[in-house]
Each structure stands twice: as structure tokens, then as C-alpha cells.
Amino acid sequence: MTSPTDIETRTLSKIKWRFVPLLCCCYFALYLDRLNVSVAALTMNEDLGISPAVFGLVAGVFFWTYSLLEVPSNYVVSRVGVRVWVTRIIISWGLVTMLTAAAQGEISLILLRLLLGAAEAGFAPAMIVLIGLWIPASKRAGAISLMIIAVLLSGFGTPLSAIIMTTMDGLLGLPGWRWMFLVTGVPAVVLGFVFYAVIRNGPEEATFLDAEEKRWLTTRLAQDDAALGGRAAHPFLRGVLNPRVAYLVVMYILFAFSLFGFQFFVPQMLQQFGLGTIAIGWVAALPPLLAVGPMLWWSRHSDRTGERVRHYAAAAATAGVGFLIAGFSMSTPPIAIAGFCIAGIGLYTCIPIQLAIPTTFLTGAALAGGIGVINGLGNIGGYIGPQVTGIVREATGDFTAAVFLLSASIFGAAVLAVIFAAWQRRPAPAATRPIALDPA
């Protein structure tokens, strides 16, 4: 007779090998198409007459529609399933990326960024819902971290975009940044069709699992749901209106302020050090690539200990220290770059743990609703961060003050996480004690 441990190992291995490589490719394409505008800015801004403050608006305005449509998009996921809706998301963001090559000025570029935000809305929360449908709760941070590896490896997208811009510049009379948008949008369109062919909405649709594996997985997931009061007890609105979700939104805003303020402007920060376009691409790739090992180790440590929030606080504090080092060393590029690498390790290590926190007190449709609210409203920080970074850069003449603001914001997220950890330890009222972490 097969032991439960052997069944678990075999089943989870099959699931990860079937789904995770594809999800990694999708995440790589997502961040490539979201952040390629930061590389395009090295030449595009001059071609289109865009100032640092206006570029901050161009970078951040993406999050207006992204945040506005996140919860509605996740509601659709809860009704029609991940497979169909995410296929639509992936293909549409690839097409919009390609269309961005036609931008003629700041107005058209802003409109295209708004359209890209609308196209992408709902993708990241839907991935967490998908993980919740297939992976037991005790293994989710590790599974999420495998997907987030692709976010970190998307650091290779920066030199890739820089190489496309440089080598294709002038081809058929088009500047390199236009070719870069055209070329980098194609993978997402292809991946959308692959996603539809591979992904399924739950174990009941799995043809790649045998009967014993399906039975084990269904039972294990049902036990996880029962520990949170049962999937049926968690309707969509319960996640949307949960007070702990509202608290996590504020924490996410501070995190997103630092993450996207850094991501969208790091090529221009490096340009301030006198680096060329290709060199900027490779150096900008260092923070996410160096974060791969620490993120995997810290996420697995979080899984082993069963603790999420203090792990997040430690990673956020690390990012804050890195930005402080960079801010005090902007006149010494090697030290500043080392500071940016430390900040990147902290920021990217936050991501899988942050995404796993809502799964500790929500399940089912409520998880879709809660994740949608956190990712949607939280990404308001994704607009504010680049916008403020650009305004401060234009007002002061360099990025020093902006880097200190990025540090202050992520330190704020760390402090809020420490407070949230204490909140999580509070016992629930007697009437809701079966749902130990959800007093709503």
C-alpha cells in the first residue's frame, strides 16, 4: 500500500511540473511587458519630449485601470474559472504591448498604459486562486516562490530589451524602442493559447492524476478549507469586506510605492552614474537575479515554521536598509549599486510571503475577493511611487532624495507587518472560533 507521504510527494510533483513552468513563463512575460517602458525611456523620452515627472505619470498611470478593475476581474474568475479568463488577460496584454510601438506622444502613451493596466488586471490574484485550488495550504508559500522566480528572472528582460533597442535601432526606419515593444509583446500572445491548453480549474478536471492522487488531493484541500470554516462559508464579499484585508491594503501600498518607484526608474538612476544602455540593462538585472536564492530560502523557511508576517517584516526591513545605503552613496556608484542589490533582495523576497498571507485566513471565493482588493487597491502605491519619484527627481536634479523616500516607505510596511503579526495572534471571538483567523 502506498504511504500518504509517497502519495503527497508524487501528487505535488506532478502538479508542479505541469503548471509551474508555464506560470513562470507567464510571469516573465508579464513583467517584461510591464517594465520594458523603463528601458524604452532611455531614448523614447527624448524622442517624444517626455520629462522625468511626465514619465513618472506614464509609468504609474498603468495602475489606475489595473487597480480599478482588479476586483471586478477577480469576480469574473470566481464565476467562470481561471482557465478562460486568464487566457483573455495574457493575450490582451501582449497585443497592447505591441500596440505601444505606435505611441506618438505623451497623451497616446498614457492612454496605452491605461489600456495595458486594464488588460493585466486580475492576473496575479488569479494565480493565487489557482495555487489555492491545487496546492495544500502548508506548501503555498513555496509554490508561490517558484512562480516569483520568474518575476526575478524577468531581470533578464532589462538587458534583453536594451539589446533589442540597440541592435534593431533604425531597422525599416523605426527607432529601437518601437521595435522593443513590438518584439516583447509577441511571447504573451503565444503563451495565452498555451495557458488555455494546459491549465485546468481544479483536481476534478485533472487527467494527469490517477484516482488515488485525486482522492488524496481532494481530501487534503477539503481539510484546509474546513480549518477555515469551509469553502462555502467564505463568499466573495466576505473577502472584500474583511478588516484584515483592508489593513493589508495599506501595507501593500507602502510596499508597491517602493517596488515600482525603484523598478521604473532604476535604468535612469544607473544612467545618472554614466553607464551606457547595454551596461544599464545588465546592472539593472542584478537586484532581481541576486534575490532568487534568498527568496526561495526565506519562503521555504516560512512554510516550515508556518509563520508569514514576521518573515515579511524582516524582508521589508532588509529592503529599507539597502535603500539607505544607496541613498547615502549616490556619489559612489559601486556602493550605491550594492545598496540597490540589497534593496532588491528584500523587496523581491517580500512578494511570495505577502501573497501567502491572505491564505491564512481566507479560502474559496473570499480568497479571490480578498486578493483582488489587496492587489487592486494596494497597487495605488504602484502609481504614487513612480509619480513621486519622477517629481522629486525633477525638483532636486538627481535621485538621492527619491531613494530615501523609497526607504521610508518600505520601512513603514515593515512596521505595519509587525503590528499585523500581533493582530494575527489575538484569539477570535467565541462565535467565530472555528474560523480562528477571521473575526469578520
Short mmCIF file of C-alpha atoms in Angstrom, two decimals:
data_model
loop_
_atom_site.label_atom_id
_atom_site.label_comp_id
_atom_site.label_asym_id
_atom_site.label_seq_id
_atom_site.Cartn_x
_atom_site.Cartn_y
_atom_site.Cartn_z
CA MET A 1 0.00 0.00 0.00
CA THR A 2 1.30 3.47 -0.91
CA SER A 3 2.10 5.63 2.13
CA PRO A 4 0.46 9.07 2.49
CA THR A 5 3.90 10.69 2.27
CA ASP A 6 4.63 8.97 -1.04
CA ILE A 7 1.23 9.99 -2.42
CA GLU A 8 1.80 13.60 -1.36
CA THR A 9 5.26 13.74 -2.90
CA ARG A 10 4.12 12.15 -6.15
CA THR A 11 0.98 14.25 -6.50
CA LEU A 12 2.58 17.61 -5.74
CA SER A 13 5.50 16.80 -8.04
CA LYS A 14 3.10 16.14 -10.92
CA ILE A 15 1.19 19.36 -10.27
CA LYS A 16 4.31 21.50 -10.04
CA TRP A 17 5.91 20.08 -13.16
CA ARG A 18 2.70 20.51 -15.16
CA PHE A 19 1.77 24.03 -14.07
CA VAL A 20 4.72 25.91 -12.55
CA PRO A 21 6.98 26.15 -15.66
CA LEU A 22 4.09 27.64 -17.65
CA LEU A 23 3.14 30.04 -14.86
CA CYS A 24 6.79 31.10 -14.63
CA CYS A 25 6.82 31.87 -18.36
CA CYS A 26 3.62 33.90 -17.98
CA TYR A 27 5.04 35.89 -15.07
CA PHE A 28 8.24 36.54 -17.05
CA ALA A 29 6.20 37.88 -19.96
CA LEU A 30 4.04 39.94 -17.59
CA TYR A 31 6.94 41.80 -16.01
CA LEU A 32 8.81 42.09 -19.30
CA ASP A 33 5.82 43.86 -20.85
CA ARG A 34 5.03 45.92 -17.75
CA LEU A 35 8.56 47.21 -17.16
CA ASN A 36 10.00 47.47 -20.67
CA VAL A 37 8.88 51.11 -20.70
CA SER A 38 11.62 51.81 -18.12
CA VAL A 39 14.26 50.77 -20.67
CA ALA A 40 12.46 52.47 -23.56
CA ALA A 41 12.66 55.70 -21.55
CA LEU A 42 16.42 55.89 -22.14
CA THR A 43 15.74 57.04 -25.72
CA MET A 44 11.95 57.28 -26.00
CA ASN A 45 11.69 60.20 -23.57
CA GLU A 46 13.86 62.39 -25.77
CA ASP A 47 12.10 61.29 -28.97
CA LEU A 48 8.66 62.11 -27.55
CA GLY A 49 9.67 65.11 -25.40
CA ILE A 50 8.84 63.47 -22.05
CA SER A 51 10.20 64.98 -18.80
CA PRO A 52 11.04 62.90 -15.66
CA ALA A 53 7.80 63.99 -13.96
CA VAL A 54 5.71 63.10 -17.02
CA PHE A 55 7.49 59.75 -17.30
CA GLY A 56 6.56 59.08 -13.67
CA LEU A 57 2.94 59.60 -14.72
CA VAL A 58 3.39 57.36 -17.78
CA ALA A 59 4.87 54.58 -15.63
CA GLY A 60 2.40 54.86 -12.78
CA VAL A 61 -0.84 55.56 -14.67
CA PHE A 62 -0.87 51.88 -15.59
CA PHE A 63 -2.08 51.23 -12.03
CA TRP A 64 -5.16 53.45 -12.36
CA THR A 65 -7.05 50.96 -14.52
CA TYR A 66 -5.20 48.00 -13.03
CA SER A 67 -6.41 48.89 -9.53
CA LEU A 68 -9.92 49.88 -10.63
CA LEU A 69 -10.54 46.62 -12.48
CA GLU A 70 -8.75 44.19 -10.16
CA VAL A 71 -11.76 43.26 -8.01
CA PRO A 72 -14.22 43.03 -10.96
CA SER A 73 -11.71 40.86 -12.81
CA ASN A 74 -11.36 38.56 -9.84
CA TYR A 75 -15.13 38.34 -9.51
CA VAL A 76 -15.21 37.05 -13.09
CA VAL A 77 -12.54 34.49 -12.15
CA SER A 78 -14.72 33.29 -9.26
CA ARG A 79 -17.63 32.82 -11.70
CA VAL A 80 -16.06 31.44 -14.91
CA GLY A 81 -12.79 29.95 -13.62
CA VAL A 82 -9.12 30.74 -14.02
CA ARG A 83 -8.58 28.98 -17.36
CA VAL A 84 -10.76 31.07 -19.67
CA TRP A 85 -10.36 34.45 -18.02
CA VAL A 86 -6.59 34.38 -17.59
CA THR A 87 -6.21 33.29 -21.22
CA ARG A 88 -8.01 36.51 -22.16
CA ILE A 89 -5.77 38.54 -19.83
CA ILE A 90 -2.49 37.19 -21.22
CA ILE A 91 -3.36 37.59 -24.90
CA SER A 92 -4.76 41.10 -24.45
CA TRP A 93 -1.74 42.47 -22.57
CA GLY A 94 0.56 41.09 -25.28
CA LEU A 95 -1.45 42.85 -28.01
CA VAL A 96 -1.45 46.15 -26.08
CA THR A 97 2.32 45.92 -25.60
CA MET A 98 2.79 45.56 -29.34
CA LEU A 99 0.42 48.47 -29.95
CA THR A 100 2.56 50.69 -27.69
CA ALA A 101 5.11 50.80 -30.51
CA ALA A 102 2.73 53.21 -32.26
CA ALA A 103 2.81 55.87 -29.47
CA GLN A 104 3.25 59.39 -30.87
CA GLY A 105 3.47 61.49 -27.72
CA GLU A 106 2.73 61.61 -24.02
CA ILE A 107 -1.07 61.52 -24.46
CA SER A 108 -1.13 58.40 -26.63
CA LEU A 109 1.48 56.76 -24.41
CA ILE A 110 -0.59 57.46 -21.29
CA LEU A 111 -3.70 56.04 -22.97
CA LEU A 112 -1.83 52.89 -23.97
CA ARG A 113 -0.50 52.44 -20.43
CA LEU A 114 -4.07 52.77 -19.12
CA LEU A 115 -5.13 50.09 -21.60
CA LEU A 116 -2.26 47.83 -20.50
CA GLY A 117 -3.37 48.17 -16.87
CA ALA A 118 -6.90 47.17 -17.85
CA ALA A 119 -5.59 44.20 -19.79
CA GLU A 120 -3.40 42.90 -16.93
CA ALA A 121 -5.95 43.42 -14.14
CA GLY A 122 -6.71 40.21 -12.28
CA PHE A 123 -3.72 38.13 -13.40
CA ALA A 124 -1.70 37.99 -10.16
CA PRO A 125 -4.72 37.34 -7.88
CA ALA A 126 -5.95 34.65 -10.27
CA MET A 127 -2.58 32.91 -9.93
CA ILE A 128 -3.02 32.83 -6.14
CA VAL A 129 -6.53 31.43 -6.59
CA LEU A 130 -5.07 28.78 -8.92
CA ILE A 131 -2.46 27.84 -6.32
CA GLY A 132 -5.25 27.61 -3.72
CA LEU A 133 -7.15 25.20 -5.99
CA TRP A 134 -4.21 22.84 -6.41
CA ILE A 135 -1.69 23.23 -3.54
CA PRO A 136 -2.28 22.45 0.18
CA ALA A 137 -2.03 25.45 2.50
CA SER A 138 1.22 24.35 4.16
CA LYS A 139 3.02 24.30 0.78
CA ARG A 140 1.70 27.51 -0.78
CA ALA A 141 4.48 29.99 0.02
CA GLY A 142 6.99 27.61 -1.53
CA ALA A 143 4.80 27.13 -4.61
CA ILE A 144 4.27 30.87 -4.95
CA SER A 145 8.01 31.45 -4.60
CA LEU A 146 8.60 29.17 -7.60
CA MET A 147 6.34 31.42 -9.69
CA ILE A 148 8.01 34.55 -8.34
CA ILE A 149 11.35 33.20 -9.56
CA ALA A 150 10.07 34.19 -12.98
CA VAL A 151 9.50 37.74 -11.72
CA LEU A 152 13.13 37.81 -10.62
CA LEU A 153 14.40 36.20 -13.81
CA SER A 154 12.47 38.87 -15.69
CA GLY A 155 15.50 40.93 -14.68
CA PHE A 156 16.99 39.39 -17.82
CA GLY A 157 14.26 41.27 -19.65
CA THR A 158 16.06 44.53 -18.96
CA PRO A 159 19.26 43.65 -20.87
CA LEU A 160 17.12 41.83 -23.45
CA SER A 161 15.09 44.99 -24.04
CA ALA A 162 18.28 47.06 -24.16
CA ILE A 163 19.81 44.68 -26.73
CA ILE A 164 16.68 44.80 -28.91
CA MET A 165 16.66 48.59 -28.73
CA THR A 166 20.33 48.83 -29.69
CA THR A 167 20.55 46.18 -32.42
CA MET A 168 17.25 46.97 -34.15
CA ASP A 169 17.53 50.75 -33.95
CA GLY A 170 16.87 52.24 -37.40
CA LEU A 171 15.60 49.00 -38.95
CA LEU A 172 12.92 49.89 -41.52
CA GLY A 173 13.27 53.47 -40.31
CA LEU A 174 11.94 52.74 -36.81
CA PRO A 175 13.77 53.67 -33.59
CA GLY A 176 14.88 50.78 -31.39
CA TRP A 177 12.37 51.44 -28.61
CA ARG A 178 9.46 50.89 -31.03
CA TRP A 179 10.91 47.53 -32.13
CA MET A 180 11.37 46.61 -28.48
CA PHE A 181 7.64 46.98 -27.78
CA LEU A 182 6.73 45.02 -30.90
CA VAL A 183 9.08 42.12 -30.17
CA THR A 184 8.41 41.81 -26.42
CA GLY A 185 4.62 41.65 -26.88
CA VAL A 186 4.70 38.51 -29.03
CA PRO A 187 5.56 35.92 -26.29
CA ALA A 188 2.47 36.85 -24.24
CA VAL A 189 0.13 36.29 -27.19
CA VAL A 190 1.61 32.83 -27.76
CA LEU A 191 1.55 31.98 -24.04
CA GLY A 192 -2.14 32.84 -23.82
CA PHE A 193 -3.05 29.98 -26.14
CA VAL A 194 -0.66 27.60 -24.34
CA PHE A 195 -2.25 28.56 -20.99
CA TYR A 196 -5.71 27.60 -22.24
CA ALA A 197 -4.43 24.24 -23.49
CA VAL A 198 -2.62 23.29 -20.25
CA ILE A 199 -4.44 24.80 -17.25
CA ARG A 200 -7.44 23.24 -15.53
CA ASN A 201 -9.72 24.79 -12.88
CA GLY A 202 -9.31 22.10 -10.22
CA PRO A 203 -8.42 18.48 -9.40
CA GLU A 204 -11.78 17.25 -10.67
CA GLU A 205 -10.64 18.23 -14.21
CA ALA A 206 -7.17 16.68 -13.90
CA THR A 207 -6.47 13.89 -16.39
CA PHE A 208 -2.79 13.75 -15.39
CA LEU A 209 -3.54 12.48 -11.83
CA ASP A 210 -4.58 8.90 -11.09
CA ALA A 211 -7.59 8.08 -8.88
CA GLU A 212 -5.50 7.69 -5.72
CA GLU A 213 -3.75 11.02 -6.26
CA LYS A 214 -7.02 12.82 -6.95
CA ARG A 215 -8.56 11.36 -3.81
CA TRP A 216 -5.59 12.40 -1.65
CA LEU A 217 -5.50 15.93 -3.07
CA THR A 218 -9.26 16.47 -2.81
CA THR A 219 -9.26 15.28 0.80
CA ARG A 220 -6.27 17.41 1.77
CA LEU A 221 -7.70 20.58 0.21
CA ALA A 222 -11.06 19.91 1.89
CA GLN A 223 -9.27 19.64 5.25
CA ASP A 224 -7.58 23.01 4.65
CA ASP A 225 -10.92 24.60 3.78
CA ALA A 226 -12.60 23.05 6.81
CA ALA A 227 -9.91 24.52 9.07
CA LEU A 228 -11.04 27.95 7.85
CA GLY A 229 -14.73 27.19 8.25
CA GLY A 230 -15.35 25.60 4.88
CA ARG A 231 -15.18 26.98 1.35
CA ALA A 232 -18.96 27.53 1.24
CA ALA A 233 -18.73 29.72 4.35
CA HIS A 234 -16.46 32.15 2.54
CA PRO A 235 -18.44 34.05 -0.12
CA PHE A 236 -16.74 36.60 -2.37
CA LEU A 237 -17.89 39.67 -0.39
CA ARG A 238 -16.55 38.26 2.86
CA GLY A 239 -13.04 38.59 1.47
CA VAL A 240 -13.71 42.04 0.00
CA LEU A 241 -15.03 43.43 3.31
CA ASN A 242 -12.68 41.65 5.73
CA PRO A 243 -10.96 44.21 8.04
CA ARG A 244 -7.65 42.36 7.84
CA VAL A 245 -7.78 42.69 4.07
CA ALA A 246 -8.19 46.47 4.49
CA TYR A 247 -5.11 46.54 6.73
CA LEU A 248 -3.08 44.54 4.20
CA VAL A 249 -4.08 47.04 1.52
CA VAL A 250 -2.29 49.82 3.41
CA MET A 251 0.76 47.60 3.90
CA TYR A 252 0.78 46.77 0.20
CA ILE A 253 0.52 50.44 -0.82
CA LEU A 254 3.76 51.19 1.04
CA PHE A 255 5.44 48.14 -0.47
CA ALA A 256 4.29 48.95 -4.02
CA PHE A 257 5.44 52.58 -3.63
CA SER A 258 9.00 51.35 -3.08
CA LEU A 259 8.95 48.42 -5.52
CA PHE A 260 7.61 50.25 -8.56
CA GLY A 261 9.28 53.56 -7.79
CA PHE A 262 12.51 51.57 -7.93
CA GLN A 263 11.68 49.30 -10.87
CA PHE A 264 10.51 52.00 -13.26
CA PHE A 265 13.38 54.38 -12.53
CA VAL A 266 16.39 52.14 -11.89
CA PRO A 267 17.62 52.40 -15.53
CA GLN A 268 17.58 56.20 -15.25
CA MET A 269 19.26 56.01 -11.82
CA LEU A 270 22.04 53.98 -13.41
CA GLN A 271 22.20 56.39 -16.34
CA GLN A 272 22.96 59.06 -13.74
CA PHE A 273 26.14 57.06 -12.97
CA GLY A 274 27.26 57.41 -16.60
CA LEU A 275 26.59 53.83 -17.74
CA GLY A 276 25.74 53.02 -21.37
CA THR A 277 22.47 51.41 -22.50
CA ILE A 278 23.66 47.79 -22.58
CA ALA A 279 25.57 48.16 -19.29
CA ILE A 280 22.44 49.68 -17.70
CA GLY A 281 20.45 46.64 -18.83
CA TRP A 282 22.81 44.17 -17.18
CA VAL A 283 23.36 46.12 -13.97
CA ALA A 284 19.60 46.71 -13.58
CA ALA A 285 19.16 42.93 -13.78
CA LEU A 286 21.38 42.32 -10.73
CA PRO A 287 18.88 43.05 -7.88
CA PRO A 288 16.19 40.59 -9.00
CA LEU A 289 18.67 37.91 -10.06
CA LEU A 290 20.58 38.08 -6.77
CA ALA A 291 17.25 37.76 -4.93
CA VAL A 292 16.43 34.29 -6.32
CA GLY A 293 18.33 32.27 -3.69
CA PRO A 294 17.33 34.34 -0.64
CA MET A 295 13.69 34.43 -1.74
CA LEU A 296 13.48 30.65 -2.15
CA TRP A 297 15.21 30.01 1.18
CA TRP A 298 13.11 32.53 3.14
CA SER A 299 9.83 31.34 1.58
CA ARG A 300 10.58 27.73 2.43
CA HIS A 301 11.57 28.77 5.94
CA SER A 302 8.18 30.49 6.21
CA ASP A 303 6.48 27.26 5.08
CA ARG A 304 8.44 25.15 7.58
CA THR A 305 7.66 27.43 10.52
CA GLY A 306 4.09 28.19 9.43
CA GLU A 307 4.75 31.90 10.11
CA ARG A 308 4.22 34.52 7.41
CA VAL A 309 4.02 38.08 8.67
CA ARG A 310 7.27 38.38 10.65
CA HIS A 311 9.10 36.82 7.71
CA TYR A 312 7.62 39.58 5.56
CA ALA A 313 8.66 42.26 8.06
CA ALA A 314 12.27 41.05 8.06
CA ALA A 315 12.44 41.10 4.26
CA ALA A 316 10.90 44.59 4.09
CA ALA A 317 13.37 45.92 6.68
CA THR A 318 16.23 44.50 4.60
CA ALA A 319 14.97 46.47 1.60
CA GLY A 320 14.81 49.64 3.69
CA VAL A 321 18.45 49.21 4.78
CA GLY A 322 19.51 48.68 1.17
CA PHE A 323 17.87 51.91 0.04
CA LEU A 324 19.51 53.77 2.92
CA ILE A 325 22.93 52.51 1.81
CA ALA A 326 22.20 53.56 -1.78
CA GLY A 327 20.85 56.97 -0.76
CA PHE A 328 23.95 57.84 1.25
CA SER A 329 26.25 56.61 -1.57
CA MET A 330 24.82 58.10 -4.78
CA SER A 331 28.15 59.85 -5.40
CA THR A 332 29.94 56.45 -5.15
CA PRO A 333 28.29 54.27 -7.82
CA PRO A 334 29.68 50.83 -6.77
CA ILE A 335 28.38 51.24 -3.20
CA ALA A 336 25.06 52.65 -4.40
CA ILE A 337 24.63 49.69 -6.76
CA ALA A 338 25.39 47.31 -3.86
CA GLY A 339 22.70 49.11 -1.85
CA PHE A 340 20.22 48.70 -4.70
CA CYS A 341 21.02 44.97 -4.81
CA ILE A 342 20.33 44.61 -1.07
CA ALA A 343 17.09 46.57 -1.50
CA GLY A 344 16.09 44.32 -4.39
CA ILE A 345 16.74 41.17 -2.37
CA GLY A 346 14.47 42.47 0.39
CA LEU A 347 11.72 43.69 -1.95
CA TYR A 348 11.51 40.55 -4.07
CA THR A 349 11.69 38.27 -1.04
CA CYS A 350 8.59 40.05 0.30
CA ILE A 351 6.45 39.07 -2.69
CA PRO A 352 5.67 35.33 -2.19
CA ILE A 353 5.22 35.70 1.56
CA GLN A 354 2.96 38.72 1.09
CA LEU A 355 0.82 36.78 -1.39
CA ALA A 356 0.55 33.84 1.02
CA ILE A 357 -0.67 35.90 4.00
CA PRO A 358 -4.35 36.13 2.89
CA THR A 359 -4.49 32.33 2.51
CA THR A 360 -4.01 32.07 6.30
CA PHE A 361 -7.49 33.47 6.98
CA LEU A 362 -9.47 33.23 3.70
CA THR A 363 -10.42 30.47 1.28
CA GLY A 364 -12.64 29.87 -1.76
CA ALA A 365 -14.39 32.85 -3.35
CA ALA A 366 -13.45 35.01 -0.36
CA LEU A 367 -9.77 34.46 -1.17
CA ALA A 368 -10.39 35.64 -4.73
CA GLY A 369 -12.16 38.73 -3.40
CA GLY A 370 -9.58 39.48 -0.73
CA ILE A 371 -6.59 39.05 -3.04
CA GLY A 372 -8.34 41.23 -5.63
CA VAL A 373 -8.82 44.04 -3.11
CA ILE A 374 -5.26 43.82 -1.77
CA ASN A 375 -3.64 43.67 -5.20
CA GLY A 376 -6.01 46.22 -6.71
CA LEU A 377 -6.14 48.95 -4.08
CA GLY A 378 -2.63 48.16 -2.86
CA ASN A 379 -1.23 48.91 -6.27
CA ILE A 380 -2.30 52.52 -5.85
CA GLY A 381 1.21 52.63 -4.42
CA GLY A 382 2.39 51.47 -7.84
CA TYR A 383 1.10 54.72 -9.27
CA ILE A 384 2.19 57.00 -6.43
CA GLY A 385 5.73 55.57 -6.23
CA PRO A 386 6.84 56.27 -9.82
CA GLN A 387 4.95 59.59 -9.90
CA VAL A 388 6.57 60.90 -6.70
CA THR A 389 9.97 59.54 -7.74
CA GLY A 390 9.77 61.44 -11.03
CA ILE A 391 8.59 64.67 -9.37
CA VAL A 392 11.34 64.54 -6.73
CA ARG A 393 13.97 63.78 -9.40
CA GLU A 394 12.85 66.77 -11.46
CA ALA A 395 12.72 69.07 -8.43
CA THR A 396 16.11 68.12 -6.97
CA GLY A 397 18.14 67.31 -10.07
CA ASP A 398 19.08 63.77 -9.03
CA PHE A 399 17.63 60.64 -7.40
CA THR A 400 19.10 60.89 -3.88
CA ALA A 401 16.03 62.27 -2.11
CA ALA A 402 13.77 59.88 -4.04
CA VAL A 403 15.80 56.87 -2.88
CA PHE A 404 15.39 57.97 0.76
CA LEU A 405 11.62 58.16 0.20
CA LEU A 406 11.66 54.59 -1.16
CA SER A 407 13.47 53.54 2.01
CA ALA A 408 10.99 55.28 4.31
CA SER A 409 8.02 53.67 2.55
CA ILE A 410 9.25 50.08 2.79
CA PHE A 411 10.30 50.61 6.42
CA GLY A 412 6.69 51.72 7.02
CA ALA A 413 5.47 48.43 5.53
CA ALA A 414 7.78 46.51 7.88
CA VAL A 415 6.39 48.34 10.93
CA LEU A 416 2.80 47.65 9.86
CA ALA A 417 3.68 43.97 9.39
CA VAL A 418 4.97 43.73 12.97
CA ILE A 419 1.69 45.20 14.21
CA PHE A 420 -0.30 42.81 11.99
CA ALA A 421 1.60 39.85 13.42
CA ALA A 422 0.36 40.82 16.89
CA TRP A 423 -3.18 41.15 15.49
CA GLN A 424 -2.98 37.66 13.99
CA ARG A 425 -2.13 36.20 17.40
CA ARG A 426 -5.26 37.66 19.03
CA PRO A 427 -7.93 34.98 19.69
CA ALA A 428 -11.12 35.26 17.67
CA PRO A 429 -14.47 35.89 19.40
CA ALA A 430 -16.17 32.71 20.63
CA ALA A 431 -18.85 32.81 17.92
CA THR A 432 -16.23 32.61 15.18
CA ARG A 433 -13.61 30.46 16.87
CA PRO A 434 -13.85 27.67 14.25
CA ILE A 435 -12.51 30.26 11.79
CA ALA A 436 -9.61 31.10 14.03
CA LEU A 437 -8.00 33.84 11.97
CA ASP A 438 -11.08 35.58 10.59
CA PRO A 439 -13.21 37.61 13.03
CA ALA A 440 -15.29 39.16 10.23
#
